[in-house]
PDB file of C-alpha atoms in Angstrom:
ATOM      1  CA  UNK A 477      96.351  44.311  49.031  1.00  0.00           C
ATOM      2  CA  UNK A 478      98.662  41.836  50.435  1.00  0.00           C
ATOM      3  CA  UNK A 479      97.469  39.651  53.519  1.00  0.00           C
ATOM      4  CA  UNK A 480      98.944  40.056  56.905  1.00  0.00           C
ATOM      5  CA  UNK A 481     101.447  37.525  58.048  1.00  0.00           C
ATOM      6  CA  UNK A 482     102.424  37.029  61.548  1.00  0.00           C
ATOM      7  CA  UNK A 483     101.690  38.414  64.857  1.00  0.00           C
ATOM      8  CA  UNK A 484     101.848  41.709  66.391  1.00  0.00           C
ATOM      9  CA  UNK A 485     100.698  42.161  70.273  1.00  0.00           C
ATOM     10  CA  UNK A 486      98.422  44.258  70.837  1.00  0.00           C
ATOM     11  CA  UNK A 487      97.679  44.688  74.899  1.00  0.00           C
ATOM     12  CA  UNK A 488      99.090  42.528  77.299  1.00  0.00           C
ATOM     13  CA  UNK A 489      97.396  41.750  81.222  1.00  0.00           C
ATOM     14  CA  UNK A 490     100.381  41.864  83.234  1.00  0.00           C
ATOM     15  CA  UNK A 491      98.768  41.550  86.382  1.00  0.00           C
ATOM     16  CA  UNK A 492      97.093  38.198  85.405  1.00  0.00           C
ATOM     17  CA  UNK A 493     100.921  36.401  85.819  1.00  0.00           C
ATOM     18  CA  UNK A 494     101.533  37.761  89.108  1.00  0.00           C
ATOM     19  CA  UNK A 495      97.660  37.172  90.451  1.00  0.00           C
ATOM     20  CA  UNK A 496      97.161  34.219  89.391  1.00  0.00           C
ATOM     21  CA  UNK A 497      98.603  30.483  88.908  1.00  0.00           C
ATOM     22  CA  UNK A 498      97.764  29.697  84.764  1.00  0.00           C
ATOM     23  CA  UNK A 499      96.773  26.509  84.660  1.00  0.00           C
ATOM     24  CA  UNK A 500      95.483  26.253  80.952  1.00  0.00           C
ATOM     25  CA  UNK A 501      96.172  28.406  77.697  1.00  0.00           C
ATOM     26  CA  UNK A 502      93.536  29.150  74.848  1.00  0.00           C
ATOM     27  CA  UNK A 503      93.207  30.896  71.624  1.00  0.00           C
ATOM     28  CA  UNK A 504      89.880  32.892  70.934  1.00  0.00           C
ATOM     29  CA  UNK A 505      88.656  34.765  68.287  1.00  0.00           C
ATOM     30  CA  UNK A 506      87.011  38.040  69.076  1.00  0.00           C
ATOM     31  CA  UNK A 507      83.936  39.545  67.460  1.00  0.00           C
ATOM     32  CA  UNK A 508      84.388  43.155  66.571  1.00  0.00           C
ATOM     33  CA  UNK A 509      83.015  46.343  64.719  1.00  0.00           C
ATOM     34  CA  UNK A 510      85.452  48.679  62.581  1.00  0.00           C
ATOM     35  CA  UNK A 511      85.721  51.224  64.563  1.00  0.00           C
ATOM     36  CA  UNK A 512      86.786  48.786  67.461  1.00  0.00           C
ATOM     37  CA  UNK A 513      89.553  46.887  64.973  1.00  0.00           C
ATOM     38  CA  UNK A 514      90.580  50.375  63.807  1.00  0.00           C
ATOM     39  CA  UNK A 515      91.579  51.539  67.494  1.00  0.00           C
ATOM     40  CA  UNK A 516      93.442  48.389  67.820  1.00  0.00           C
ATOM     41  CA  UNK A 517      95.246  48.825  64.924  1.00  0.00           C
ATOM     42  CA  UNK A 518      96.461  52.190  66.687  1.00  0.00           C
ATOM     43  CA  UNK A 519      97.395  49.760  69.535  1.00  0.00           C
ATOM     44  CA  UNK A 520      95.078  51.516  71.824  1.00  0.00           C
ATOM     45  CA  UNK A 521      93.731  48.990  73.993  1.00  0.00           C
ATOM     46  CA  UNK A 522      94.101  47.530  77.878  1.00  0.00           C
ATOM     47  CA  UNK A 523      92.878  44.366  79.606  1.00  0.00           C
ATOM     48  CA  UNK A 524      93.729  45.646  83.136  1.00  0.00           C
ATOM     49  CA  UNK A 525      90.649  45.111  85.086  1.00  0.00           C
ATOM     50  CA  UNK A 526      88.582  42.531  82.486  1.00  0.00           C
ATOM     51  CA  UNK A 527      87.387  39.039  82.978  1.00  0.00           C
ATOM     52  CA  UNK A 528      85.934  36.310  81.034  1.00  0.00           C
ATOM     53  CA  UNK A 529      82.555  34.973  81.861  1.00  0.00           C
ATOM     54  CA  UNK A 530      79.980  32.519  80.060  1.00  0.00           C
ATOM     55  CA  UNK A 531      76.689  33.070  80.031  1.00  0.00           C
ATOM     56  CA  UNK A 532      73.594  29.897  80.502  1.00  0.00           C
ATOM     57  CA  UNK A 533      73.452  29.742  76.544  1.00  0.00           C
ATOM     58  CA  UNK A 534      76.944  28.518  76.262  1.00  0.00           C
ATOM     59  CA  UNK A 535      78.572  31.410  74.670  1.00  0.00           C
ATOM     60  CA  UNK A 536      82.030  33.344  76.091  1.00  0.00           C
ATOM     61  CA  UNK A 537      82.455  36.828  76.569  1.00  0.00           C
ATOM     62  CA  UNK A 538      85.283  38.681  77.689  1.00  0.00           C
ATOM     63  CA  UNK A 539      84.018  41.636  79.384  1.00  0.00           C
ATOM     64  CA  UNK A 540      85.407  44.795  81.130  1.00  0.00           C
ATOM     65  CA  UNK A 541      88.445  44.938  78.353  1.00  0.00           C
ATOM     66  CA  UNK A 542      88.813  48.811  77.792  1.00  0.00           C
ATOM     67  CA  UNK A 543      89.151  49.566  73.951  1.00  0.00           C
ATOM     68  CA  UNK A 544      88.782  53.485  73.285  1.00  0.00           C
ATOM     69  CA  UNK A 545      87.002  55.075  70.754  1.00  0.00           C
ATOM     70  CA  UNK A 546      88.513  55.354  67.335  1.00  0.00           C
ATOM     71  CA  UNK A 547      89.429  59.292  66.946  1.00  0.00           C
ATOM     72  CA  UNK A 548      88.553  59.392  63.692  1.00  0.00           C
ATOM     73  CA  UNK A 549      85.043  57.701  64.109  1.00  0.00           C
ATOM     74  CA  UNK A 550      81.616  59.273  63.573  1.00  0.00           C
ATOM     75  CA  UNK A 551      78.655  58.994  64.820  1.00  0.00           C
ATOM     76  CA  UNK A 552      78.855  54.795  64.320  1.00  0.00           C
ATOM     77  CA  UNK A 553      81.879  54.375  66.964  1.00  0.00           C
ATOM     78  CA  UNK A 554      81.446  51.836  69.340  1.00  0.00           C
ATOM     79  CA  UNK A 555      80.991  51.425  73.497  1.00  0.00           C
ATOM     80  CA  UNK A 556      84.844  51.718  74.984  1.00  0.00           C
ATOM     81  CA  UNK A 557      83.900  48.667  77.373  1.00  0.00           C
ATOM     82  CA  UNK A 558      80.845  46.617  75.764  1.00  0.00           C
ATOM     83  CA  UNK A 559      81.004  42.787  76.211  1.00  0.00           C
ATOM     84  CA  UNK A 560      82.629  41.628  73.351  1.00  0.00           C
ATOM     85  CA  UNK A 561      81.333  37.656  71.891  1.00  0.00           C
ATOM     86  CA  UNK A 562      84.772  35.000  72.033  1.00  0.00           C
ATOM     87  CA  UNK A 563      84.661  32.766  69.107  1.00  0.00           C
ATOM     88  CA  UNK A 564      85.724  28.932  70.871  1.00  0.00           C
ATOM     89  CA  UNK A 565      84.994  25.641  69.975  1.00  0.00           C
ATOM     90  CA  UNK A 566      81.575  24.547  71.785  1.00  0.00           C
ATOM     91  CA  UNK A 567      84.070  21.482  73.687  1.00  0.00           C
ATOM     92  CA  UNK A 568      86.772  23.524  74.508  1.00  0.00           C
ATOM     93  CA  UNK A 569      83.661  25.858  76.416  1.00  0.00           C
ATOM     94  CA  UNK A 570      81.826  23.055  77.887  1.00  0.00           C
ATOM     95  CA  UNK A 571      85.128  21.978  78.981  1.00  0.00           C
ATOM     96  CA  UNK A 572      85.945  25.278  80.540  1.00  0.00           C
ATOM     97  CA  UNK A 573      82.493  25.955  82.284  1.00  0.00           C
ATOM     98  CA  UNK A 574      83.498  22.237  84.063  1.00  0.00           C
ATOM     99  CA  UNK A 575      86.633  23.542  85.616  1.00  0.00           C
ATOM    100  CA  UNK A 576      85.588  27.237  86.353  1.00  0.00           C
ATOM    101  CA  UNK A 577      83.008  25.214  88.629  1.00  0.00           C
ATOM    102  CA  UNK A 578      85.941  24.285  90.936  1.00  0.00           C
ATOM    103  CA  UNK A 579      87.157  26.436  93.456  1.00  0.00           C
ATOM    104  CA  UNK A 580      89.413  29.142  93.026  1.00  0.00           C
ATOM    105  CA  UNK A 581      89.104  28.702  89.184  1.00  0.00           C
ATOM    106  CA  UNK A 582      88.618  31.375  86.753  1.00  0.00           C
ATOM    107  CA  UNK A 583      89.429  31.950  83.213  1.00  0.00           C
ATOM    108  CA  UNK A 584      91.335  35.707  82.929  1.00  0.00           C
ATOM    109  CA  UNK A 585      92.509  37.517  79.311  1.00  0.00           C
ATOM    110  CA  UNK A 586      96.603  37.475  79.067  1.00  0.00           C
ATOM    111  CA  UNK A 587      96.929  39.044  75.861  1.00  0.00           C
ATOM    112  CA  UNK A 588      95.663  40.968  72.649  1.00  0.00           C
ATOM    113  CA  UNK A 589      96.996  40.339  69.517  1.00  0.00           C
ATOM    114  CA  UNK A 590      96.883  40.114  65.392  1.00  0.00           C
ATOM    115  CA  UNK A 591      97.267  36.732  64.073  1.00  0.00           C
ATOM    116  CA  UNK A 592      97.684  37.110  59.868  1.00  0.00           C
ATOM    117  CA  UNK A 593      95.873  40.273  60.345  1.00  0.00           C
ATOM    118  CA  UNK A 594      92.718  38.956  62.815  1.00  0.00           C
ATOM    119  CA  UNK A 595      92.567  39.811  66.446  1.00  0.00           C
ATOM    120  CA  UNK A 596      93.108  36.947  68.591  1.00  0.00           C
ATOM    121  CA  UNK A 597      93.005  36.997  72.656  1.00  0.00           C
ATOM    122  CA  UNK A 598      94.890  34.455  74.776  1.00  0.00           C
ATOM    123  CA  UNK A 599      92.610  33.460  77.473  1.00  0.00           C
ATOM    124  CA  UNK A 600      93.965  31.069  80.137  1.00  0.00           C
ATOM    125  CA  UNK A 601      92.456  29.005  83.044  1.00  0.00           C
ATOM    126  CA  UNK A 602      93.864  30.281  86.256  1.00  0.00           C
ATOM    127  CA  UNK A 603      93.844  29.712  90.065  1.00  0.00           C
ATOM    128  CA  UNK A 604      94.160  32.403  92.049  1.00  0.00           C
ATOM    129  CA  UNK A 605      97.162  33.121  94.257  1.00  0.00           C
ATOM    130  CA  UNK A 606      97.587  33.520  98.106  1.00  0.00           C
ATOM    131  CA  UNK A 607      99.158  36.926  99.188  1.00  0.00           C
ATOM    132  CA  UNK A 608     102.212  34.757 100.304  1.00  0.00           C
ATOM    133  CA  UNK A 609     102.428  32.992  97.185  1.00  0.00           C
ATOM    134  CA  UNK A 610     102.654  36.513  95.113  1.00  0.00           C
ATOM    135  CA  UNK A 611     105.199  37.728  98.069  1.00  0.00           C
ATOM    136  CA  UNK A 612     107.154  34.298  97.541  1.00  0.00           C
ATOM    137  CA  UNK A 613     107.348  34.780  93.638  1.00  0.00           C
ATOM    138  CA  UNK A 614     108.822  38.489  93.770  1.00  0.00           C
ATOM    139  CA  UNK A 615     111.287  37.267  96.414  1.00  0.00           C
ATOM    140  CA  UNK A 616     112.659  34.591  93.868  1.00  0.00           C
ATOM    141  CA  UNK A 617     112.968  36.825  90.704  1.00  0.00           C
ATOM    142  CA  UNK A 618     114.451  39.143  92.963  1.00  0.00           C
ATOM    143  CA  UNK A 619     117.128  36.158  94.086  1.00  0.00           C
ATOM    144  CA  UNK A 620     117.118  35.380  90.521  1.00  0.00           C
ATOM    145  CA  UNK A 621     118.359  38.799  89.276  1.00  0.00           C
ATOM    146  CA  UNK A 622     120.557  39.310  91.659  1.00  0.00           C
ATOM    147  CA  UNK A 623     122.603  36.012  91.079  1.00  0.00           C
ATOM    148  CA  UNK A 624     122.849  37.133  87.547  1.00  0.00           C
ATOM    149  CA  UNK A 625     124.010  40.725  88.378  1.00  0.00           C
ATOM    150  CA  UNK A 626     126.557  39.039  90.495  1.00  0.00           C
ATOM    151  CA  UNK A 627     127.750  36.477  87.711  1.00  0.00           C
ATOM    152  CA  UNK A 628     128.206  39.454  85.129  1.00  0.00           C
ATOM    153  CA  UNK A 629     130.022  41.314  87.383  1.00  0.00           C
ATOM    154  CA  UNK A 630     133.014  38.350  88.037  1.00  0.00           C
ATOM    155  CA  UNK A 631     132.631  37.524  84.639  1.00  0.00           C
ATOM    156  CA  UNK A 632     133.824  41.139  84.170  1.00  0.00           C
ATOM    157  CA  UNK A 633     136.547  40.582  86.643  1.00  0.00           C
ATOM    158  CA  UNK A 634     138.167  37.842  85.254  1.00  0.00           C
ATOM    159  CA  UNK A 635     138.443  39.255  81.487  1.00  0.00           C
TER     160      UNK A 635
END
């Protein structure tokens, strides 16, 4: 069987962007059962309300992530919302435990996807936003979108 090549998202954690400030992007590995690469596959997933944590032993997991039972499954299947392990280097999570030890720092999930044919998640460190500061952002990509209505509608005008 040929290998994959490219990638294909999976889930995406929309509300990360307009909660938080990313400071910091990562690439983690993810260690899964079949059943639990099998639902993916389906593209049944959601990171809506997960976080990342690490634990006293040095290890990352990325916890809360909802990924539903595989319909064709048997008795095997897996948990919907276990902790699942992330696969870093051991400097890049020393390195991360340092900052999350700030204030207002956390590390959230953006993003599920295959990479050649192995789920990946995009983790990123991230400071969380003010309520004005989320307010302050819709009110510019509102601006934003309506300056570019406005410019295809005289560019209409003048053809």
């Amino acid at each position: 069987m040929a290998k994959e090549q490219g990638t294909q998202l999976i889930a995406q954690n929309r509300k990360a962007r307009h909660n938080y400030t990313i400071e910091d992007h990562y690439e983690a590995g993810l260690v899964l059962t079949g059943t639990e690469v099998k639902s993916l596959r389906e593209g049944r997933a959601s990171l809506a309300e997960s976080f990342v944590s690490i634990d006293r032993n040095g290890e990352m997991w990325l916890e809360g992530a909802n990924i539903p039972e595989y319909l064709n499954g048997t008795w095997n299947n897996h948990a919907p919302k276990r902790k699942r392990k992330l696969l870093l280097h051991a400097s890049q999570i020393a390195k991360l435990s340092r900052q999350t030890e700030a204030k207002g720092y956390t590390i959230v999930p953006l993003s599920l996807y295959f990479k050649d044919g192995r789920v990946k998640a995009e983790i990123a460190l991230a400071r969380g936003k003010k309520e004005y500061d989320k307010r302050q952002a819709l009110r510019e990509a509102e601006d934003k979108r309506e300056a570019l209505r406005a410019m295809r509608y005289k560019n209409k005008l003048v053809r």
